[in-house]
PDB file of C-alpha atoms in Angstrom:
ATOM      1  CA  UNK A  83     -50.668  48.156  51.865  1.00  0.00           C
ATOM      2  CA  UNK A  84     -52.780  51.204  52.652  1.00  0.00           C
ATOM      3  CA  UNK A  85     -54.917  51.655  55.704  1.00  0.00           C
ATOM      4  CA  UNK A  86     -58.085  53.504  54.840  1.00  0.00           C
ATOM      5  CA  UNK A  87     -58.671  56.541  57.035  1.00  0.00           C
ATOM      6  CA  UNK A  88     -62.011  56.392  58.801  1.00  0.00           C
ATOM      7  CA  UNK A  89     -63.033  59.634  57.132  1.00  0.00           C
ATOM      8  CA  UNK A  90     -62.056  58.848  53.554  1.00  0.00           C
ATOM      9  CA  UNK A  91     -63.788  55.695  52.422  1.00  0.00           C
ATOM     10  CA  UNK A  92     -63.668  55.243  48.655  1.00  0.00           C
ATOM     11  CA  UNK A  93     -66.993  53.454  48.363  1.00  0.00           C
ATOM     12  CA  UNK A  94     -69.738  51.810  50.368  1.00  0.00           C
ATOM     13  CA  UNK A  95     -68.333  48.317  49.787  1.00  0.00           C
ATOM     14  CA  UNK A  96     -65.476  48.976  52.187  1.00  0.00           C
ATOM     15  CA  UNK A  97     -66.419  47.785  55.672  1.00  0.00           C
ATOM     16  CA  UNK A  98     -66.360  50.146  58.608  1.00  0.00           C
ATOM     17  CA  UNK A  99     -63.758  49.720  61.341  1.00  0.00           C
ATOM     18  CA  UNK A 100     -65.502  49.405  64.693  1.00  0.00           C
ATOM     19  CA  UNK A 101     -68.599  47.678  63.347  1.00  0.00           C
ATOM     20  CA  UNK A 102     -69.876  45.092  65.821  1.00  0.00           C
ATOM     21  CA  UNK A 103     -70.988  41.948  63.976  1.00  0.00           C
ATOM     22  CA  UNK A 104     -73.206  40.627  66.735  1.00  0.00           C
ATOM     23  CA  UNK A 105     -73.017  39.407  70.300  1.00  0.00           C
ATOM     24  CA  UNK A 106     -73.159  35.959  71.823  1.00  0.00           C
ATOM     25  CA  UNK A 107     -73.213  33.990  75.040  1.00  0.00           C
ATOM     26  CA  UNK A 108     -72.436  30.398  74.141  1.00  0.00           C
ATOM     27  CA  UNK A 109     -71.735  27.214  76.103  1.00  0.00           C
ATOM     28  CA  UNK A 110     -68.787  25.137  74.912  1.00  0.00           C
ATOM     29  CA  UNK A 111     -70.180  21.652  74.508  1.00  0.00           C
ATOM     30  CA  UNK A 112     -68.597  18.227  74.741  1.00  0.00           C
ATOM     31  CA  UNK A 113     -70.115  17.225  71.387  1.00  0.00           C
ATOM     32  CA  UNK A 114     -68.384  20.113  69.659  1.00  0.00           C
ATOM     33  CA  UNK A 115     -64.999  19.295  71.172  1.00  0.00           C
ATOM     34  CA  UNK A 116     -65.298  15.607  70.346  1.00  0.00           C
ATOM     35  CA  UNK A 117     -66.135  16.332  66.700  1.00  0.00           C
ATOM     36  CA  UNK A 118     -63.165  18.677  66.357  1.00  0.00           C
ATOM     37  CA  UNK A 119     -60.927  16.179  68.137  1.00  0.00           C
ATOM     38  CA  UNK A 120     -61.976  13.292  65.906  1.00  0.00           C
ATOM     39  CA  UNK A 121     -61.945  15.197  62.612  1.00  0.00           C
ATOM     40  CA  UNK A 122     -58.356  16.415  63.046  1.00  0.00           C
ATOM     41  CA  UNK A 123     -57.152  13.228  64.744  1.00  0.00           C
ATOM     42  CA  UNK A 124     -55.876  14.798  67.961  1.00  0.00           C
ATOM     43  CA  UNK A 125     -53.924  12.131  69.802  1.00  0.00           C
ATOM     44  CA  UNK A 126     -54.188  13.371  73.387  1.00  0.00           C
ATOM     45  CA  UNK A 127     -56.562  11.514  75.696  1.00  0.00           C
ATOM     46  CA  UNK A 128     -57.384  14.690  77.639  1.00  0.00           C
ATOM     47  CA  UNK A 129     -59.518  15.750  74.669  1.00  0.00           C
ATOM     48  CA  UNK A 130     -61.508  12.527  74.749  1.00  0.00           C
ATOM     49  CA  UNK A 131     -61.936  11.350  78.315  1.00  0.00           C
ATOM     50  CA  UNK A 132     -63.123  13.704  81.075  1.00  0.00           C
ATOM     51  CA  UNK A 133     -61.598  11.411  83.716  1.00  0.00           C
ATOM     52  CA  UNK A 134     -58.175  11.664  82.088  1.00  0.00           C
ATOM     53  CA  UNK A 135     -58.576  15.422  81.920  1.00  0.00           C
ATOM     54  CA  UNK A 136     -59.509  15.571  85.617  1.00  0.00           C
ATOM     55  CA  UNK A 137     -56.580  13.377  86.570  1.00  0.00           C
ATOM     56  CA  UNK A 138     -54.380  15.899  84.756  1.00  0.00           C
ATOM     57  CA  UNK A 139     -55.793  18.653  86.955  1.00  0.00           C
ATOM     58  CA  UNK A 140     -58.344  20.084  84.539  1.00  0.00           C
ATOM     59  CA  UNK A 141     -62.022  20.581  85.362  1.00  0.00           C
ATOM     60  CA  UNK A 142     -63.168  18.859  82.162  1.00  0.00           C
ATOM     61  CA  UNK A 143     -62.079  18.248  78.580  1.00  0.00           C
ATOM     62  CA  UNK A 144     -60.074  21.218  77.282  1.00  0.00           C
ATOM     63  CA  UNK A 145     -61.223  23.064  74.187  1.00  0.00           C
ATOM     64  CA  UNK A 146     -58.583  22.561  71.477  1.00  0.00           C
ATOM     65  CA  UNK A 147     -56.803  25.839  70.738  1.00  0.00           C
ATOM     66  CA  UNK A 148     -57.864  27.185  67.375  1.00  0.00           C
ATOM     67  CA  UNK A 149     -61.257  25.512  67.426  1.00  0.00           C
ATOM     68  CA  UNK A 150     -63.238  28.623  68.265  1.00  0.00           C
ATOM     69  CA  UNK A 151     -64.167  31.033  65.520  1.00  0.00           C
ATOM     70  CA  UNK A 152     -66.506  33.957  65.912  1.00  0.00           C
ATOM     71  CA  UNK A 153     -69.105  33.061  63.291  1.00  0.00           C
ATOM     72  CA  UNK A 154     -69.829  29.743  65.027  1.00  0.00           C
ATOM     73  CA  UNK A 155     -71.646  31.670  67.702  1.00  0.00           C
ATOM     74  CA  UNK A 156     -73.548  34.302  65.735  1.00  0.00           C
ATOM     75  CA  UNK A 157     -77.251  33.696  65.330  1.00  0.00           C
ATOM     76  CA  UNK A 158     -77.532  35.159  61.854  1.00  0.00           C
ATOM     77  CA  UNK A 159     -75.463  35.664  58.734  1.00  0.00           C
ATOM     78  CA  UNK A 160     -75.463  39.455  58.629  1.00  0.00           C
ATOM     79  CA  UNK A 161     -71.759  39.392  59.491  1.00  0.00           C
ATOM     80  CA  UNK A 162     -71.123  38.529  55.854  1.00  0.00           C
ATOM     81  CA  UNK A 163     -72.704  41.730  54.616  1.00  0.00           C
ATOM     82  CA  UNK A 164     -71.053  43.829  57.311  1.00  0.00           C
ATOM     83  CA  UNK A 165     -67.573  42.505  56.529  1.00  0.00           C
ATOM     84  CA  UNK A 166     -68.018  42.369  52.757  1.00  0.00           C
ATOM     85  CA  UNK A 167     -67.003  38.703  52.860  1.00  0.00           C
ATOM     86  CA  UNK A 168     -68.551  36.640  50.076  1.00  0.00           C
ATOM     87  CA  UNK A 169     -68.082  32.914  49.621  1.00  0.00           C
ATOM     88  CA  UNK A 170     -67.083  33.186  45.966  1.00  0.00           C
ATOM     89  CA  UNK A 171     -64.586  36.051  46.344  1.00  0.00           C
ATOM     90  CA  UNK A 172     -63.131  35.761  49.844  1.00  0.00           C
ATOM     91  CA  UNK A 173     -60.588  33.623  51.653  1.00  0.00           C
ATOM     92  CA  UNK A 174     -59.422  33.512  55.244  1.00  0.00           C
ATOM     93  CA  UNK A 175     -55.719  34.326  55.030  1.00  0.00           C
ATOM     94  CA  UNK A 176     -54.598  34.727  58.623  1.00  0.00           C
ATOM     95  CA  UNK A 177     -55.636  33.781  62.152  1.00  0.00           C
ATOM     96  CA  UNK A 178     -53.950  35.136  65.261  1.00  0.00           C
ATOM     97  CA  UNK A 179     -54.873  33.935  68.732  1.00  0.00           C
ATOM     98  CA  UNK A 180     -53.805  35.387  72.072  1.00  0.00           C
ATOM     99  CA  UNK A 181     -54.353  32.891  74.891  1.00  0.00           C
ATOM    100  CA  UNK A 182     -55.081  34.263  78.350  1.00  0.00           C
ATOM    101  CA  UNK A 183     -56.658  31.300  80.105  1.00  0.00           C
ATOM    102  CA  UNK A 184     -57.623  27.784  79.016  1.00  0.00           C
ATOM    103  CA  UNK A 185     -61.228  26.996  78.138  1.00  0.00           C
ATOM    104  CA  UNK A 186     -63.017  23.772  79.032  1.00  0.00           C
ATOM    105  CA  UNK A 187     -66.226  21.956  78.168  1.00  0.00           C
ATOM    106  CA  UNK A 188     -68.984  23.587  80.178  1.00  0.00           C
ATOM    107  CA  UNK A 189     -67.503  27.065  80.058  1.00  0.00           C
ATOM    108  CA  UNK A 190     -69.738  29.778  78.654  1.00  0.00           C
ATOM    109  CA  UNK A 191     -68.036  32.342  76.442  1.00  0.00           C
ATOM    110  CA  UNK A 192     -69.276  35.835  75.731  1.00  0.00           C
ATOM    111  CA  UNK A 193     -68.150  37.862  72.754  1.00  0.00           C
ATOM    112  CA  UNK A 194     -68.873  40.717  70.396  1.00  0.00           C
ATOM    113  CA  UNK A 195     -66.836  40.225  67.206  1.00  0.00           C
ATOM    114  CA  UNK A 196     -65.847  43.569  65.770  1.00  0.00           C
ATOM    115  CA  UNK A 197     -64.182  44.763  62.575  1.00  0.00           C
ATOM    116  CA  UNK A 198     -60.813  45.926  63.869  1.00  0.00           C
ATOM    117  CA  UNK A 199     -58.868  46.666  60.706  1.00  0.00           C
ATOM    118  CA  UNK A 200     -59.477  47.249  57.010  1.00  0.00           C
ATOM    119  CA  UNK A 201     -56.685  47.451  54.452  1.00  0.00           C
ATOM    120  CA  UNK A 202     -56.830  47.793  50.683  1.00  0.00           C
ATOM    121  CA  UNK A 203     -54.104  46.707  48.307  1.00  0.00           C
ATOM    122  CA  UNK A 204     -54.177  47.508  44.607  1.00  0.00           C
ATOM    123  CA  UNK A 205     -53.371  44.517  42.448  1.00  0.00           C
ATOM    124  CA  UNK A 206     -53.589  45.183  38.711  1.00  0.00           C
ATOM    125  CA  UNK A 207     -57.196  45.212  37.591  1.00  0.00           C
ATOM    126  CA  UNK A 208     -58.578  44.469  41.033  1.00  0.00           C
ATOM    127  CA  UNK A 209     -58.370  45.593  44.616  1.00  0.00           C
ATOM    128  CA  UNK A 210     -57.792  43.227  47.486  1.00  0.00           C
ATOM    129  CA  UNK A 211     -59.637  44.202  50.645  1.00  0.00           C
ATOM    130  CA  UNK A 212     -58.325  42.729  53.896  1.00  0.00           C
ATOM    131  CA  UNK A 213     -60.810  42.781  56.764  1.00  0.00           C
ATOM    132  CA  UNK A 214     -59.791  41.679  60.241  1.00  0.00           C
ATOM    133  CA  UNK A 215     -62.444  40.614  62.752  1.00  0.00           C
ATOM    134  CA  UNK A 216     -61.354  40.649  66.384  1.00  0.00           C
ATOM    135  CA  UNK A 217     -63.236  38.766  69.081  1.00  0.00           C
ATOM    136  CA  UNK A 218     -62.495  39.015  72.784  1.00  0.00           C
ATOM    137  CA  UNK A 219     -63.848  35.777  74.309  1.00  0.00           C
ATOM    138  CA  UNK A 220     -64.835  36.501  77.902  1.00  0.00           C
ATOM    139  CA  UNK A 221     -65.330  33.712  80.407  1.00  0.00           C
ATOM    140  CA  UNK A 222     -66.356  34.363  84.015  1.00  0.00           C
ATOM    141  CA  UNK A 223     -65.770  38.063  83.443  1.00  0.00           C
ATOM    142  CA  UNK A 224     -62.192  37.760  82.225  1.00  0.00           C
ATOM    143  CA  UNK A 225     -60.621  37.568  78.798  1.00  0.00           C
ATOM    144  CA  UNK A 226     -59.846  33.941  77.958  1.00  0.00           C
ATOM    145  CA  UNK A 227     -58.905  34.355  74.316  1.00  0.00           C
ATOM    146  CA  UNK A 228     -58.559  37.101  71.728  1.00  0.00           C
ATOM    147  CA  UNK A 229     -59.024  35.948  68.154  1.00  0.00           C
ATOM    148  CA  UNK A 230     -58.130  37.931  65.032  1.00  0.00           C
ATOM    149  CA  UNK A 231     -59.311  36.505  61.701  1.00  0.00           C
ATOM    150  CA  UNK A 232     -58.338  38.236  58.459  1.00  0.00           C
ATOM    151  CA  UNK A 233     -60.290  37.726  55.250  1.00  0.00           C
ATOM    152  CA  UNK A 234     -59.136  38.781  51.809  1.00  0.00           C
ATOM    153  CA  UNK A 235     -61.825  39.730  49.299  1.00  0.00           C
ATOM    154  CA  UNK A 236     -61.231  40.433  45.613  1.00  0.00           C
ATOM    155  CA  UNK A 237     -62.986  43.468  44.148  1.00  0.00           C
ATOM    156  CA  UNK A 238     -62.800  44.383  40.446  1.00  0.00           C
ATOM    157  CA  UNK A 239     -61.682  47.965  39.981  1.00  0.00           C
ATOM    158  CA  UNK A 240     -64.357  50.420  38.956  1.00  0.00           C
ATOM    159  CA  UNK A 241     -63.994  51.761  35.394  1.00  0.00           C
TER     160      UNK A 241
ATOM    161  CA  UNK B   4     -48.354  14.549  76.617  1.00  0.00           C
ATOM    162  CA  UNK B   5     -45.034  13.915  74.921  1.00  0.00           C
ATOM    163  CA  UNK B   6     -41.861  14.756  76.727  1.00  0.00           C
ATOM    164  CA  UNK B   7     -40.390  18.019  75.523  1.00  0.00           C
ATOM    165  CA  UNK B   8     -36.641  17.908  74.917  1.00  0.00           C
ATOM    166  CA  UNK B   9     -34.470  18.397  78.005  1.00  0.00           C
ATOM    167  CA  UNK B  10     -32.978  21.473  76.456  1.00  0.00           C
ATOM    168  CA  UNK B  11     -34.595  23.591  73.822  1.00  0.00           C
ATOM    169  CA  UNK B  12     -31.954  25.604  72.043  1.00  0.00           C
ATOM    170  CA  UNK B  13     -32.777  27.373  68.837  1.00  0.00           C
ATOM    171  CA  UNK B  14     -32.983  24.906  65.991  1.00  0.00           C
ATOM    172  CA  UNK B  15     -34.429  21.972  67.938  1.00  0.00           C
ATOM    173  CA  UNK B  16     -36.950  20.095  65.819  1.00  0.00           C
ATOM    174  CA  UNK B  17     -39.922  18.760  67.790  1.00  0.00           C
ATOM    175  CA  UNK B  18     -41.590  15.511  66.794  1.00  0.00           C
ATOM    176  CA  UNK B  19     -44.050  16.316  63.992  1.00  0.00           C
ATOM    177  CA  UNK B  20     -47.777  15.730  64.332  1.00  0.00           C
ATOM    178  CA  UNK B  21     -49.595  14.054  61.451  1.00  0.00           C
ATOM    179  CA  UNK B  22     -53.330  14.249  60.975  1.00  0.00           C
ATOM    180  CA  UNK B  23     -55.293  11.393  59.478  1.00  0.00           C
ATOM    181  CA  UNK B  24     -56.254  11.775  55.844  1.00  0.00           C
ATOM    182  CA  UNK B  25     -58.710  14.666  55.902  1.00  0.00           C
ATOM    183  CA  UNK B  26     -61.425  12.994  53.901  1.00  0.00           C
ATOM    184  CA  UNK B  27     -64.940  14.263  53.216  1.00  0.00           C
ATOM    185  CA  UNK B  28     -66.349  12.725  56.385  1.00  0.00           C
ATOM    186  CA  UNK B  29     -63.797  14.464  58.603  1.00  0.00           C
ATOM    187  CA  UNK B  30     -64.235  17.749  56.746  1.00  0.00           C
ATOM    188  CA  UNK B  31     -68.015  17.466  57.193  1.00  0.00           C
ATOM    189  CA  UNK B  32     -67.675  16.749  60.915  1.00  0.00           C
ATOM    190  CA  UNK B  33     -65.362  19.704  61.453  1.00  0.00           C
ATOM    191  CA  UNK B  34     -67.472  22.040  59.314  1.00  0.00           C
ATOM    192  CA  UNK B  35     -70.615  21.140  61.266  1.00  0.00           C
ATOM    193  CA  UNK B  36     -68.864  21.461  64.627  1.00  0.00           C
ATOM    194  CA  UNK B  37     -67.708  24.933  63.633  1.00  0.00           C
ATOM    195  CA  UNK B  38     -71.077  25.835  62.080  1.00  0.00           C
ATOM    196  CA  UNK B  39     -69.124  27.065  59.067  1.00  0.00           C
ATOM    197  CA  UNK B  40     -71.649  28.205  56.468  1.00  0.00           C
ATOM    198  CA  UNK B  41     -69.229  28.452  53.553  1.00  0.00           C
ATOM    199  CA  UNK B  42     -70.284  26.112  50.694  1.00  0.00           C
ATOM    200  CA  UNK B  43     -66.644  25.634  49.679  1.00  0.00           C
ATOM    201  CA  UNK B  44     -66.472  23.031  52.455  1.00  0.00           C
ATOM    202  CA  UNK B  45     -69.476  21.012  51.288  1.00  0.00           C
ATOM    203  CA  UNK B  46     -70.567  21.744  47.726  1.00  0.00           C
ATOM    204  CA  UNK B  47     -68.196  20.478  45.022  1.00  0.00           C
ATOM    205  CA  UNK B  48     -70.310  22.001  42.273  1.00  0.00           C
ATOM    206  CA  UNK B  49     -70.085  25.440  43.863  1.00  0.00           C
ATOM    207  CA  UNK B  50     -66.333  24.974  44.178  1.00  0.00           C
ATOM    208  CA  UNK B  51     -65.968  24.200  40.481  1.00  0.00           C
ATOM    209  CA  UNK B  52     -68.034  27.282  39.631  1.00  0.00           C
ATOM    210  CA  UNK B  53     -65.419  29.465  41.339  1.00  0.00           C
ATOM    211  CA  UNK B  54     -62.402  27.653  39.934  1.00  0.00           C
ATOM    212  CA  UNK B  55     -61.623  25.190  42.711  1.00  0.00           C
ATOM    213  CA  UNK B  56     -61.232  21.519  41.717  1.00  0.00           C
ATOM    214  CA  UNK B  57     -63.080  20.173  44.762  1.00  0.00           C
ATOM    215  CA  UNK B  58     -64.289  21.120  48.224  1.00  0.00           C
ATOM    216  CA  UNK B  59     -61.651  22.452  50.603  1.00  0.00           C
ATOM    217  CA  UNK B  60     -61.186  21.866  54.312  1.00  0.00           C
ATOM    218  CA  UNK B  61     -61.960  24.707  56.725  1.00  0.00           C
ATOM    219  CA  UNK B  62     -58.804  26.645  57.549  1.00  0.00           C
ATOM    220  CA  UNK B  63     -59.470  25.844  61.191  1.00  0.00           C
ATOM    221  CA  UNK B  64     -58.401  22.233  60.634  1.00  0.00           C
ATOM    222  CA  UNK B  65     -54.859  23.353  59.843  1.00  0.00           C
ATOM    223  CA  UNK B  66     -54.895  25.837  62.738  1.00  0.00           C
ATOM    224  CA  UNK B  67     -56.092  23.211  65.255  1.00  0.00           C
ATOM    225  CA  UNK B  68     -53.531  20.703  63.972  1.00  0.00           C
ATOM    226  CA  UNK B  69     -50.743  23.269  64.183  1.00  0.00           C
ATOM    227  CA  UNK B  70     -51.692  24.272  67.729  1.00  0.00           C
ATOM    228  CA  UNK B  71     -51.924  20.633  68.769  1.00  0.00           C
ATOM    229  CA  UNK B  72     -48.455  19.907  67.402  1.00  0.00           C
ATOM    230  CA  UNK B  73     -47.156  22.322  70.069  1.00  0.00           C
ATOM    231  CA  UNK B  74     -49.603  21.487  72.887  1.00  0.00           C
ATOM    232  CA  UNK B  75     -48.664  17.795  72.859  1.00  0.00           C
ATOM    233  CA  UNK B  76     -45.087  18.759  73.727  1.00  0.00           C
ATOM    234  CA  UNK B  77     -45.566  21.615  76.168  1.00  0.00           C
ATOM    235  CA  UNK B  78     -49.000  21.120  77.709  1.00  0.00           C
ATOM    236  CA  UNK B  79     -52.452  22.397  77.033  1.00  0.00           C
ATOM    237  CA  UNK B  80     -52.110  25.605  79.033  1.00  0.00           C
ATOM    238  CA  UNK B  81     -48.656  26.513  77.705  1.00  0.00           C
ATOM    239  CA  UNK B  82     -49.822  28.410  74.639  1.00  0.00           C
ATOM    240  CA  UNK B  83     -49.625  32.188  74.751  1.00  0.00           C
ATOM    241  CA  UNK B  84     -49.921  33.243  71.123  1.00  0.00           C
ATOM    242  CA  UNK B  85     -50.518  31.622  67.756  1.00  0.00           C
ATOM    243  CA  UNK B  86     -50.167  33.516  64.496  1.00  0.00           C
ATOM    244  CA  UNK B  87     -51.005  31.427  61.442  1.00  0.00           C
ATOM    245  CA  UNK B  88     -50.683  32.445  57.813  1.00  0.00           C
ATOM    246  CA  UNK B  89     -52.997  30.375  55.654  1.00  0.00           C
ATOM    247  CA  UNK B  90     -51.055  29.714  52.472  1.00  0.00           C
ATOM    248  CA  UNK B  91     -53.043  27.251  50.345  1.00  0.00           C
ATOM    249  CA  UNK B  92     -56.285  25.282  50.549  1.00  0.00           C
ATOM    250  CA  UNK B  93     -56.381  21.773  51.991  1.00  0.00           C
ATOM    251  CA  UNK B  94     -58.268  19.280  49.827  1.00  0.00           C
ATOM    252  CA  UNK B  95     -59.926  15.946  50.639  1.00  0.00           C
ATOM    253  CA  UNK B  96     -57.249  13.229  50.720  1.00  0.00           C
ATOM    254  CA  UNK B  97     -54.623  15.637  52.036  1.00  0.00           C
ATOM    255  CA  UNK B  98     -52.902  14.439  55.173  1.00  0.00           C
ATOM    256  CA  UNK B  99     -51.271  17.289  57.051  1.00  0.00           C
ATOM    257  CA  UNK B 100     -47.924  17.151  58.783  1.00  0.00           C
ATOM    258  CA  UNK B 101     -47.115  19.876  61.303  1.00  0.00           C
ATOM    259  CA  UNK B 102     -43.387  20.304  61.877  1.00  0.00           C
ATOM    260  CA  UNK B 103     -42.484  22.559  64.818  1.00  0.00           C
ATOM    261  CA  UNK B 104     -39.015  24.040  65.306  1.00  0.00           C
ATOM    262  CA  UNK B 105     -37.733  26.169  68.174  1.00  0.00           C
ATOM    263  CA  UNK B 106     -36.648  29.451  66.641  1.00  0.00           C
ATOM    264  CA  UNK B 107     -36.023  31.702  69.647  1.00  0.00           C
ATOM    265  CA  UNK B 108     -35.637  31.585  73.400  1.00  0.00           C
ATOM    266  CA  UNK B 109     -37.642  34.384  75.002  1.00  0.00           C
ATOM    267  CA  UNK B 110     -37.529  35.766  78.548  1.00  0.00           C
ATOM    268  CA  UNK B 111     -40.369  33.554  79.739  1.00  0.00           C
ATOM    269  CA  UNK B 112     -40.801  31.028  77.004  1.00  0.00           C
ATOM    270  CA  UNK B 113     -40.006  29.886  73.544  1.00  0.00           C
ATOM    271  CA  UNK B 114     -40.832  30.974  70.039  1.00  0.00           C
ATOM    272  CA  UNK B 115     -41.687  28.069  67.804  1.00  0.00           C
ATOM    273  CA  UNK B 116     -42.361  28.183  64.101  1.00  0.00           C
ATOM    274  CA  UNK B 117     -44.351  25.450  62.466  1.00  0.00           C
ATOM    275  CA  UNK B 118     -44.881  24.500  58.854  1.00  0.00           C
ATOM    276  CA  UNK B 119     -47.983  22.603  57.812  1.00  0.00           C
ATOM    277  CA  UNK B 120     -47.556  20.556  54.643  1.00  0.00           C
ATOM    278  CA  UNK B 121     -49.373  17.776  52.830  1.00  0.00           C
ATOM    279  CA  UNK B 122     -47.798  14.491  51.817  1.00  0.00           C
ATOM    280  CA  UNK B 123     -46.506  16.033  48.588  1.00  0.00           C
ATOM    281  CA  UNK B 124     -44.663  18.652  50.611  1.00  0.00           C
ATOM    282  CA  UNK B 125     -46.958  21.493  49.541  1.00  0.00           C
ATOM    283  CA  UNK B 126     -47.051  24.241  52.152  1.00  0.00           C
ATOM    284  CA  UNK B 127     -50.597  24.770  53.454  1.00  0.00           C
ATOM    285  CA  UNK B 128     -49.977  27.022  56.461  1.00  0.00           C
ATOM    286  CA  UNK B 129     -47.182  28.322  58.579  1.00  0.00           C
ATOM    287  CA  UNK B 130     -47.299  29.713  62.050  1.00  0.00           C
ATOM    288  CA  UNK B 131     -45.397  31.410  64.829  1.00  0.00           C
ATOM    289  CA  UNK B 132     -46.269  30.204  68.302  1.00  0.00           C
ATOM    290  CA  UNK B 133     -45.185  31.502  71.693  1.00  0.00           C
ATOM    291  CA  UNK B 134     -45.276  29.015  74.570  1.00  0.00           C
ATOM    292  CA  UNK B 135     -44.519  29.358  78.257  1.00  0.00           C
ATOM    293  CA  UNK B 136     -41.597  27.097  79.113  1.00  0.00           C
ATOM    294  CA  UNK B 137     -42.659  25.548  82.436  1.00  0.00           C
ATOM    295  CA  UNK B 138     -39.290  23.949  83.045  1.00  0.00           C
ATOM    296  CA  UNK B 139     -37.877  27.425  83.501  1.00  0.00           C
ATOM    297  CA  UNK B 140     -41.021  28.928  84.971  1.00  0.00           C
ATOM    298  CA  UNK B 141     -42.799  26.313  87.097  1.00  0.00           C
ATOM    299  CA  UNK B 142     -46.086  27.202  88.757  1.00  0.00           C
TER     300      UNK B 142
END
């Protein structure tokens, strides 16, 4: 796998490391947590009942780890163009999460997802472009979570 | 929360977590909660146009299930790091099983690897998770 130097981009389709995809301040809502909880079948009452969560020493229902993803909070879809991700040619291939402090319903998270890495791998008649978006979720002025999502996009090679 | 094993040497298998069948209703609920705009989670016709047999579940469903398979043993605030490789799409009617195994004892916690498979045994995702072991490091 080759990391593209910042100064030697082969064409305009390759996203730019350091590009900020947008910014957000977003409340984490009970409705969101309940839908995630139900859809995946989480079997812990702390996710469902605020009283159970409080009895366990938490301020409210915890946000299930893995249930935050940067694009949920962006107001527009320009992140697609900036990352080169397209629904017919791209797949999410990796997610890495660094937990610093738990998040709960009612918390407000602030973030500015940014393209942190771009790699290109030649694969026969096409190139595979791997774009990683990193989001530092701040809550009450401190990092609560750092999320890295890597997308793979297929590009046909130019003749 | 389940009781974690009294001792956690390398090789200990933790009780697996099984999701319900991830049908279209559950996929729709998750997709809407995540505000995921990708039509591969909702539009079967679009999926067929790009070579997929049906809609696929958002990758986040496997990630949340994998994380939960660890949290239910060690506590919600035990997680330090999750690194998930998304191997294959999850389709409606798949039911995921997350099977965690302790693979290393670290200075302040444990390394756990977890495979996520469907009922046919097809690997959908696999992850490496680092948790704080509170029995050795109480508050």
